[in-house]
Amino acid sequence: MKKIFKKVLEIKLRYLAKVILDKYQPQIIAITGSVGKTSTKEAVYQVLSASTRKVRANAKNYNNEIGIPLSIIGSESGGRSLFRWLSVFFKAWRLIFFQDQSYPEILILEMGADRPGDLQYLINFVPLKVAVVTSVAEVHLEFFKTINEIAKEKSSLVRALAKDGLAILNYDDKLVKEMTKLAKGKVVTFGLQPQADLSASEISVSHNVDYKDVSTIQGISFKLKYNGKTVPVLLPKVLGQHLVYSVLAAIAVGMAYEMNLHDIIEAIKKFEPPRGRMNIIEGIKNTLIIDDSYNASPLSVGKALNQLSLINLNDFHRKFAVLGDMLELGSRTEMAHQEIGQAAAGYGIDYLITVGEMSRDIVRGALGAGMSEDQCFNFKDSVEAGKFLQQKLKSGDLVLVKGSQGVRMEKVVKEVMAHPELAPELLVRQDKSWAAK
């Protein structure tokens, strides 16, 4: 019965969303990729919000067959409440029968794909003006047999663009770069390689950092190269080199909409990563937490560990990597976890704390790569790991916390954050729907 209700709901929402799009004809910027979708969506929204256009981005993780229509309507999910769903339908019909002058001119829609055909389903009723592809990585491998199948799915957005459309693609990702051949219209590339249309170089942690006090870490800066020009960019609220990709994509979108480069760079200074994505949070005992607890894949965990390694601390301070299971990796599960353990050892992490049964292989990989048993610990759940971390931390330590959604790594962060009363404002998965999980 539940499946039938969901299918009927899906059909009705799709119909209403299509009618609304036909009436208001907003320009659609669609963003997809194995990692970095949400951060890129937020960065694009930050830039375009500084323009004179009316802009809206989908909220939360509304990136599927239910969430995309809700984003087009501008409503939150009705959950299990029939009354709330009736309210959603009422709002949709009101948009259809009456003219809403405040309806967005541009809709920024993050689009996810768990299974083959998911993106095609969405673009069949959502006409695209701009397609942004962030990356292709090993995620959802129980439904996609190979990484090339994932790339084919992500490329659906590029293939759907008309001749007057724009594809914005990650030049550094080989499989994304290959999608330039599929575009009918203009392509703009971004990346760290100088051959990209927009490239970033000299990425560094904010120069105001006093490495004797981790609380002074404030963000990163880089040099933007575009069309023969070099411009400095400061991101005071961003920590994580991989988030530069999101910022570059957002700058490319702003330029496509003919915004002044100075205005774009000023707007992007205000960009803050979504909760649980490389956020800087004050920890207990004068420590610092890099909260990357929203989700995890081998690619994103590797990038987070790399960023942790790039932050220089003095000899008295230590780096902790607290890593949870990486889910939905299919036959790659064991090997992928061991490779992350090897990476942690290679990056010189002082202590490795893992959560979950699968993450035991992270420890095995780390031990095999030279870390000692005194440096590696495994716990069955995130709360237990958080309590252990509380006892282990000393002043000046730096902690990275990351894992898949199902492992609930935000609970580790809550155990060691200096102000746990701020958890509802700072951490992911704090609403009532997650309370019993």
Short mmCIF file of C-alpha atoms in Angstrom, two decimals:
data_model
loop_
_atom_site.label_atom_id
_atom_site.label_comp_id
_atom_site.label_asym_id
_atom_site.label_seq_id
_atom_site.Cartn_x
_atom_site.Cartn_y
_atom_site.Cartn_z
CA MET A 1 0.00 0.00 0.00
CA LYS A 2 2.84 2.36 0.88
CA LYS A 3 4.51 1.74 -2.50
CA ILE A 4 1.26 2.40 -4.33
CA PHE A 5 0.74 5.68 -2.45
CA LYS A 6 4.29 6.77 -3.26
CA LYS A 7 3.86 5.97 -6.95
CA VAL A 8 0.56 7.85 -7.20
CA LEU A 9 2.10 10.77 -5.34
CA GLU A 10 5.10 10.75 -7.69
CA ILE A 11 2.88 10.84 -10.79
CA LYS A 12 0.70 13.66 -9.48
CA LEU A 13 3.68 15.78 -8.39
CA ARG A 14 5.39 15.27 -11.73
CA TYR A 15 2.28 16.41 -13.60
CA LEU A 16 1.87 19.52 -11.45
CA ALA A 17 5.57 20.40 -11.72
CA LYS A 18 5.47 20.10 -15.51
CA VAL A 19 2.45 22.39 -15.77
CA ILE A 20 4.12 24.97 -13.51
CA LEU A 21 7.32 24.86 -15.57
CA ASP A 22 5.34 25.26 -18.80
CA LYS A 23 3.57 28.30 -17.37
CA TYR A 24 6.47 30.18 -15.75
CA GLN A 25 9.33 28.89 -17.95
CA PRO A 26 12.18 29.49 -15.49
CA GLN A 27 15.71 28.76 -16.64
CA ILE A 28 16.87 25.51 -15.06
CA ILE A 29 20.41 25.00 -13.83
CA ALA A 30 20.80 21.28 -13.09
CA ILE A 31 23.71 20.01 -11.01
CA THR A 32 24.75 16.39 -10.74
CA GLY A 33 27.82 14.34 -9.83
CA SER A 34 28.91 11.56 -7.52
CA VAL A 35 30.23 14.04 -4.96
CA GLY A 36 29.97 17.79 -4.53
CA LYS A 37 26.41 18.30 -5.80
CA THR A 38 24.98 20.04 -2.77
CA SER A 39 28.01 22.24 -2.12
CA THR A 40 28.01 23.29 -5.77
CA LYS A 41 24.30 24.02 -5.66
CA GLU A 42 24.77 26.24 -2.61
CA ALA A 43 27.76 28.02 -4.17
CA VAL A 44 25.82 28.70 -7.39
CA TYR A 45 22.90 29.99 -5.35
CA GLN A 46 25.23 32.27 -3.37
CA VAL A 47 26.57 33.81 -6.59
CA LEU A 48 23.28 34.23 -8.45
CA SER A 49 21.56 35.64 -5.37
CA ALA A 50 23.84 38.65 -5.76
CA SER A 51 22.36 39.31 -9.21
CA THR A 52 19.08 41.10 -9.92
CA ARG A 53 17.31 37.87 -10.87
CA LYS A 54 14.83 35.92 -8.76
CA VAL A 55 16.54 32.68 -7.84
CA ARG A 56 15.63 29.55 -5.89
CA ALA A 57 17.51 26.33 -5.14
CA ASN A 58 16.07 23.05 -3.96
CA ALA A 59 16.10 22.64 -0.21
CA LYS A 60 17.60 19.85 1.86
CA ASN A 61 18.24 16.71 -0.22
CA TYR A 62 15.24 17.23 -2.52
CA ASN A 63 17.01 15.84 -5.56
CA ASN A 64 14.89 12.87 -6.66
CA GLU A 65 11.55 12.03 -8.28
CA ILE A 66 9.66 13.46 -5.30
CA GLY A 67 12.07 16.21 -4.25
CA ILE A 68 12.49 17.86 -7.67
CA PRO A 69 8.73 18.47 -8.16
CA LEU A 70 8.54 19.77 -4.58
CA SER A 71 11.39 22.17 -5.37
CA ILE A 72 9.58 23.38 -8.47
CA ILE A 73 6.39 23.91 -6.46
CA GLY A 74 8.35 25.49 -3.62
CA SER A 75 7.03 23.23 -0.86
CA GLU A 76 8.44 20.88 1.73
CA SER A 77 7.48 17.22 1.87
CA GLY A 78 4.20 16.33 3.48
CA GLY A 79 5.85 13.36 5.18
CA ARG A 80 3.17 11.09 6.66
CA SER A 81 0.60 13.85 7.00
CA LEU A 82 -2.29 13.81 4.53
CA PHE A 83 -3.15 17.38 5.50
CA ARG A 84 0.33 18.60 4.64
CA TRP A 85 0.24 16.86 1.27
CA LEU A 86 -3.11 18.51 0.54
CA SER A 87 -1.43 21.82 1.36
CA VAL A 88 1.32 21.03 -1.19
CA PHE A 89 -1.28 20.30 -3.88
CA PHE A 90 -3.19 23.45 -3.01
CA LYS A 91 -0.06 25.54 -3.45
CA ALA A 92 0.65 23.89 -6.79
CA TRP A 93 -2.84 24.53 -8.14
CA ARG A 94 -2.71 28.12 -6.92
CA LEU A 95 0.51 28.62 -8.91
CA ILE A 96 -1.21 27.16 -11.95
CA PHE A 97 -4.48 29.11 -11.79
CA PHE A 98 -3.06 32.41 -10.55
CA GLN A 99 0.02 34.34 -11.61
CA ASP A 100 2.71 34.50 -8.93
CA GLN A 101 4.94 37.48 -9.68
CA SER A 102 7.54 36.24 -7.21
CA TYR A 103 8.09 32.88 -8.95
CA PRO A 104 11.82 32.38 -9.67
CA GLU A 105 13.35 33.27 -12.99
CA ILE A 106 16.09 30.73 -12.32
CA LEU A 107 15.75 27.39 -10.55
CA ILE A 108 18.93 25.70 -9.33
CA LEU A 109 18.19 21.99 -9.03
CA GLU A 110 20.54 19.39 -7.63
CA MET A 111 19.74 16.06 -9.29
CA GLY A 112 20.73 12.72 -7.81
CA ALA A 113 20.78 9.22 -9.26
CA ASP A 114 20.71 6.03 -7.21
CA ARG A 115 19.83 3.77 -10.13
CA PRO A 116 20.19 3.81 -13.92
CA GLY A 117 17.50 5.95 -15.51
CA ASP A 118 16.91 8.22 -12.50
CA LEU A 119 18.28 11.33 -14.23
CA GLN A 120 16.49 10.59 -17.49
CA TYR A 121 13.22 10.43 -15.57
CA LEU A 122 13.85 13.93 -14.20
CA ILE A 123 14.98 15.60 -17.41
CA ASN A 124 12.01 14.16 -19.29
CA PHE A 125 9.85 16.83 -17.63
CA VAL A 126 12.50 19.40 -16.57
CA PRO A 127 13.97 21.34 -19.55
CA LEU A 128 17.60 22.31 -18.88
CA LYS A 129 19.41 25.54 -19.71
CA VAL A 130 22.65 24.81 -17.85
CA ALA A 131 24.09 21.45 -16.78
CA VAL A 132 26.88 21.23 -14.21
CA VAL A 133 28.66 17.90 -13.66
CA THR A 134 30.99 17.83 -10.65
CA SER A 135 32.51 14.34 -10.65
CA VAL A 136 32.13 10.63 -11.32
CA ALA A 137 33.09 8.25 -8.52
CA GLU A 138 32.38 4.82 -7.10
CA VAL A 139 29.00 5.29 -5.41
CA HIS A 140 25.79 3.24 -5.60
CA LEU A 141 27.78 0.36 -7.07
CA GLU A 142 25.11 -2.16 -6.10
CA PHE A 143 22.94 -0.63 -8.84
CA PHE A 144 25.64 0.51 -11.29
CA LYS A 145 27.96 -2.32 -12.31
CA THR A 146 30.90 -0.12 -13.31
CA ILE A 147 32.09 3.45 -12.91
CA ASN A 148 31.53 3.91 -16.65
CA GLU A 149 27.84 3.19 -16.14
CA ILE A 150 27.79 5.92 -13.49
CA ALA A 151 29.44 8.29 -15.97
CA LYS A 152 26.84 7.43 -18.60
CA GLU A 153 24.06 8.24 -16.13
CA LYS A 154 25.60 11.58 -15.15
CA SER A 155 26.11 12.49 -18.81
CA SER A 156 22.33 12.38 -19.33
CA LEU A 157 22.20 16.05 -18.34
CA VAL A 158 24.77 17.08 -20.94
CA ARG A 159 23.05 15.09 -23.69
CA ALA A 160 19.73 16.70 -22.80
CA LEU A 161 20.95 20.26 -23.44
CA ALA A 162 19.80 22.07 -26.57
CA LYS A 163 22.18 23.98 -28.84
CA ASP A 164 21.65 27.16 -26.80
CA GLY A 165 22.40 25.30 -23.57
CA LEU A 166 25.60 25.41 -21.53
CA ALA A 167 27.56 22.50 -20.06
CA ILE A 168 29.90 23.33 -17.15
CA LEU A 169 32.24 20.38 -16.60
CA ASN A 170 35.05 19.37 -14.26
CA TYR A 171 38.17 19.26 -16.42
CA ASP A 172 40.18 17.36 -13.80
CA ASP A 173 37.78 14.41 -13.77
CA LYS A 174 38.62 12.29 -16.82
CA LEU A 175 35.13 10.83 -17.18
CA VAL A 176 33.47 14.24 -16.81
CA LYS A 177 35.91 15.82 -19.26
CA GLU A 178 34.90 13.20 -21.83
CA MET A 179 31.36 14.59 -21.69
CA THR A 180 32.50 17.67 -23.65
CA LYS A 181 32.08 15.51 -26.75
CA LEU A 182 28.38 15.00 -25.99
CA ALA A 183 27.38 18.67 -25.73
CA LYS A 184 25.47 20.23 -28.62
CA GLY A 185 26.21 23.77 -27.48
CA LYS A 186 28.79 25.69 -25.46
CA VAL A 187 31.05 24.01 -22.90
CA VAL A 188 32.98 25.70 -20.07
CA THR A 189 35.45 23.64 -18.05
CA PHE A 190 36.79 24.23 -14.55
CA GLY A 191 39.50 22.61 -12.46
CA LEU A 192 42.96 22.87 -10.97
CA GLN A 193 44.72 22.06 -14.23
CA PRO A 194 45.75 25.23 -16.11
CA GLN A 195 44.18 23.93 -19.33
CA ALA A 196 40.68 24.37 -17.87
CA ASP A 197 38.73 27.48 -18.92
CA LEU A 198 38.55 28.49 -15.25
CA SER A 199 41.38 27.20 -13.10
CA ALA A 200 42.53 27.62 -9.52
CA SER A 201 46.15 27.62 -8.38
CA GLU A 202 48.16 28.36 -5.23
CA ILE A 203 45.41 27.04 -2.95
CA SER A 204 46.35 27.54 0.69
CA VAL A 205 44.88 27.75 4.16
CA SER A 206 44.17 31.36 5.15
CA HIS A 207 47.43 33.27 5.73
CA ASN A 208 46.13 34.56 9.08
CA VAL A 209 46.47 31.12 10.66
CA ASP A 210 48.58 30.76 13.78
CA TYR A 211 49.47 27.07 13.74
CA LYS A 212 50.06 27.13 17.49
CA ASP A 213 46.33 27.68 17.91
CA VAL A 214 44.03 25.60 15.67
CA SER A 215 41.10 27.89 16.48
CA THR A 216 42.62 30.51 14.19
CA ILE A 217 42.07 28.38 11.07
CA GLN A 218 39.51 30.37 9.10
CA GLY A 219 39.48 29.34 5.46
CA ILE A 220 41.39 29.10 2.22
CA SER A 221 42.44 31.30 -0.67
CA PHE A 222 43.46 30.68 -4.28
CA LYS A 223 44.26 32.44 -7.53
CA LEU A 224 41.60 32.27 -10.24
CA LYS A 225 42.86 32.16 -13.80
CA TYR A 226 40.39 33.00 -16.54
CA ASN A 227 40.82 34.29 -20.06
CA GLY A 228 44.43 35.29 -19.46
CA LYS A 229 43.69 37.10 -16.20
CA THR A 230 44.62 36.13 -12.63
CA VAL A 231 42.41 37.23 -9.75
CA PRO A 232 42.79 36.40 -6.01
CA VAL A 233 39.83 34.70 -4.34
CA LEU A 234 39.36 34.43 -0.57
CA LEU A 235 36.96 31.92 0.97
CA PRO A 236 36.97 32.75 4.70
CA LYS A 237 34.25 30.20 5.55
CA VAL A 238 35.59 27.28 3.51
CA LEU A 239 38.11 24.64 4.57
CA GLY A 240 38.73 21.95 2.00
CA GLN A 241 40.55 22.14 -1.28
CA HIS A 242 37.91 20.00 -3.00
CA LEU A 243 35.31 22.72 -2.31
CA VAL A 244 37.27 24.96 -4.68
CA TYR A 245 35.68 22.90 -7.46
CA SER A 246 32.22 23.96 -6.26
CA VAL A 247 33.33 27.58 -6.16
CA LEU A 248 34.83 27.42 -9.66
CA ALA A 249 31.61 25.95 -11.04
CA ALA A 250 29.63 28.73 -9.35
CA ILE A 251 31.92 31.40 -10.81
CA ALA A 252 31.40 29.85 -14.26
CA VAL A 253 27.63 30.05 -13.80
CA GLY A 254 27.84 33.68 -12.70
CA MET A 255 29.87 34.54 -15.78
CA ALA A 256 27.37 32.71 -17.99
CA TYR A 257 24.70 35.03 -16.60
CA GLU A 258 26.91 38.03 -17.42
CA MET A 259 27.62 39.00 -13.84
CA ASN A 260 30.63 41.22 -13.15
CA LEU A 261 33.61 39.15 -11.99
CA HIS A 262 34.21 41.46 -9.04
CA ASP A 263 30.59 41.01 -7.91
CA ILE A 264 30.91 37.24 -8.27
CA ILE A 265 34.05 37.09 -6.13
CA GLU A 266 32.51 39.31 -3.46
CA ALA A 267 29.41 37.10 -3.40
CA ILE A 268 31.38 33.87 -3.15
CA LYS A 269 33.20 35.17 -0.05
CA LYS A 270 29.94 34.62 1.81
CA PHE A 271 29.66 31.01 0.69
CA GLU A 272 29.43 28.53 3.53
CA PRO A 273 29.42 24.80 2.83
CA PRO A 274 26.17 23.06 3.76
CA ARG A 275 26.09 21.49 7.20
CA GLY A 276 28.22 18.40 7.52
CA ARG A 277 30.49 19.26 4.59
CA MET A 278 33.93 20.37 5.78
CA ASN A 279 32.47 22.80 8.31
CA ILE A 280 34.76 24.21 10.97
CA ILE A 281 33.35 23.68 14.48
CA GLU A 282 34.92 24.57 17.81
CA GLY A 283 35.69 21.45 19.84
CA ILE A 284 36.15 20.75 23.52
CA LYS A 285 39.55 21.39 25.19
CA ASN A 286 40.47 24.06 22.63
CA THR A 287 40.35 21.62 19.72
CA LEU A 288 38.99 22.08 16.22
CA ILE A 289 36.59 19.78 14.37
CA ILE A 290 36.31 19.49 10.60
CA ASP A 291 32.74 18.25 10.34
CA ASP A 292 32.36 16.33 7.08
CA SER A 293 29.74 13.97 8.46
CA TYR A 294 27.01 14.36 5.83
CA ASN A 295 28.04 11.39 3.69
CA ALA A 296 31.05 9.50 2.39
CA SER A 297 32.47 7.79 -0.68
CA PRO A 298 36.04 6.64 -1.35
CA LEU A 299 36.68 9.77 -3.42
CA SER A 300 35.33 12.24 -0.86
CA VAL A 301 37.03 10.54 2.08
CA GLY A 302 40.33 10.60 0.22
CA LYS A 303 39.95 14.32 -0.47
CA ALA A 304 39.06 15.05 3.16
CA LEU A 305 42.10 13.14 4.41
CA ASN A 306 44.28 15.03 1.95
CA GLN A 307 42.99 18.35 3.28
CA LEU A 308 43.64 17.24 6.85
CA SER A 309 47.23 16.44 5.87
CA LEU A 310 47.75 19.89 4.34
CA ILE A 311 47.07 21.71 7.61
CA ASN A 312 50.36 22.14 9.45
CA LEU A 313 50.35 21.74 13.22
CA ASN A 314 53.29 21.93 15.57
CA ASP A 315 54.80 18.78 17.04
CA PHE A 316 52.67 18.91 20.19
CA HIS A 317 49.31 18.81 18.40
CA ARG A 318 47.77 15.75 16.80
CA LYS A 319 45.46 14.91 13.91
CA PHE A 320 42.55 12.51 14.35
CA ALA A 321 40.59 10.93 11.50
CA VAL A 322 37.26 9.55 12.71
CA LEU A 323 35.80 7.59 9.80
CA GLY A 324 32.58 5.60 9.50
CA ASP A 325 31.49 2.88 7.09
CA MET A 326 31.19 3.85 3.42
CA LEU A 327 27.93 2.29 2.24
CA GLU A 328 26.57 1.20 -1.14
CA LEU A 329 29.92 0.13 -2.61
CA GLY A 330 28.88 -3.39 -3.60
CA SER A 331 31.78 -5.69 -4.49
CA ARG A 332 34.26 -2.83 -3.92
CA THR A 333 33.39 -2.54 -0.22
CA GLU A 334 36.31 -4.39 1.34
CA MET A 335 39.01 -3.08 -0.99
CA ALA A 336 37.74 0.53 -0.89
CA HIS A 337 37.83 0.59 2.91
CA GLN A 338 41.33 -0.87 3.00
CA GLU A 339 42.53 1.75 0.51
CA ILE A 340 41.22 4.51 2.77
CA GLY A 341 43.15 3.03 5.67
CA GLN A 342 46.29 3.00 3.53
CA ALA A 343 45.66 6.65 2.63
CA ALA A 344 45.25 7.62 6.30
CA ALA A 345 48.60 6.04 7.07
CA GLY A 346 50.22 7.68 4.06
CA TYR A 347 48.96 11.11 5.06
CA GLY A 348 50.55 10.79 8.50
CA ILE A 349 47.36 10.81 10.58
CA ASP A 350 48.21 10.43 14.27
CA TYR A 351 45.08 8.54 15.34
CA LEU A 352 42.50 6.63 13.32
CA ILE A 353 39.12 5.94 14.89
CA THR A 354 36.58 3.98 12.83
CA VAL A 355 32.89 3.26 13.28
CA GLY A 356 31.03 0.23 11.97
CA GLU A 357 31.74 -3.30 10.82
CA MET A 358 32.89 -2.36 7.30
CA SER A 359 35.32 0.21 8.67
CA ARG A 360 37.33 -2.57 10.32
CA ASP A 361 38.89 -2.85 6.88
CA ILE A 362 40.01 0.78 7.15
CA VAL A 363 41.97 -0.24 10.24
CA ARG A 364 43.36 -3.31 8.45
CA GLY A 365 44.52 -1.12 5.58
CA ALA A 366 46.13 1.38 7.95
CA LEU A 367 47.94 -1.33 9.94
CA GLY A 368 49.20 -2.88 6.73
CA ALA A 369 50.54 0.51 5.64
CA GLY A 370 52.53 1.10 8.80
CA MET A 371 50.24 2.54 11.48
CA SER A 372 50.50 0.84 14.87
CA GLU A 373 47.72 -0.82 16.86
CA ASP A 374 48.09 1.96 19.44
CA GLN A 375 46.99 4.45 16.76
CA CYS A 376 43.93 2.59 15.43
CA PHE A 377 40.58 1.93 17.10
CA ASN A 378 37.21 0.58 15.96
CA PHE A 379 33.79 1.03 17.55
CA LYS A 380 30.39 -0.42 16.76
CA ASP A 381 28.53 2.90 16.84
CA SER A 382 29.20 6.63 16.59
CA VAL A 383 28.18 7.54 20.15
CA GLU A 384 30.65 5.05 21.61
CA ALA A 385 33.37 6.43 19.31
CA GLY A 386 32.53 9.99 20.34
CA LYS A 387 32.85 9.22 24.03
CA PHE A 388 36.24 7.58 23.44
CA LEU A 389 37.37 10.60 21.42
CA GLN A 390 36.37 12.89 24.30
CA GLN A 391 38.87 11.17 26.55
CA LYS A 392 41.61 11.06 23.93
CA LEU A 393 41.61 14.73 22.84
CA LYS A 394 44.09 17.31 24.11
CA SER A 395 44.32 21.06 23.58
CA GLY A 396 45.32 22.00 20.04
CA ASP A 397 44.25 18.73 18.38
CA LEU A 398 42.52 18.70 14.99
CA VAL A 399 39.73 16.20 14.21
CA LEU A 400 38.19 15.14 10.90
CA VAL A 401 34.83 13.36 11.17
CA LYS A 402 33.36 11.64 8.10
CA GLY A 403 31.14 8.67 7.18
CA SER A 404 28.07 7.59 5.26
CA GLN A 405 24.65 8.82 6.35
CA GLY A 406 23.60 5.52 7.86
CA VAL A 407 26.49 5.56 10.34
CA ARG A 408 25.32 8.88 11.84
CA MET A 409 28.78 10.39 12.31
CA GLU A 410 27.26 13.71 13.36
CA LYS A 411 26.78 12.02 16.75
CA VAL A 412 30.57 11.91 17.10
CA VAL A 413 30.74 15.64 16.42
CA LYS A 414 28.05 16.35 18.99
CA GLU A 415 29.99 14.42 21.65
CA VAL A 416 33.12 16.57 21.20
CA MET A 417 31.84 19.99 20.11
CA ALA A 418 32.43 22.81 22.58
CA HIS A 419 28.81 23.96 22.41
CA PRO A 420 26.52 20.94 21.91
CA GLU A 421 23.50 23.19 22.46
CA LEU A 422 24.24 24.58 18.97
CA ALA A 423 23.87 21.15 17.36
CA PRO A 424 20.43 21.94 15.83
CA GLU A 425 21.99 24.91 14.02
CA LEU A 426 25.34 23.39 13.04
CA LEU A 427 24.93 19.65 12.48
CA VAL A 428 23.15 17.52 9.90
CA ARG A 429 20.21 15.21 10.65
CA GLN A 430 18.93 17.09 13.69
CA ASP A 431 15.22 17.18 12.85
CA LYS A 432 12.59 14.91 14.38
CA SER A 433 12.59 12.46 11.48
CA TRP A 434 16.10 11.35 12.43
CA ALA A 435 15.63 11.30 16.20
CA ALA A 436 14.70 7.61 16.47
CA LYS A 437 17.23 6.37 13.93
#
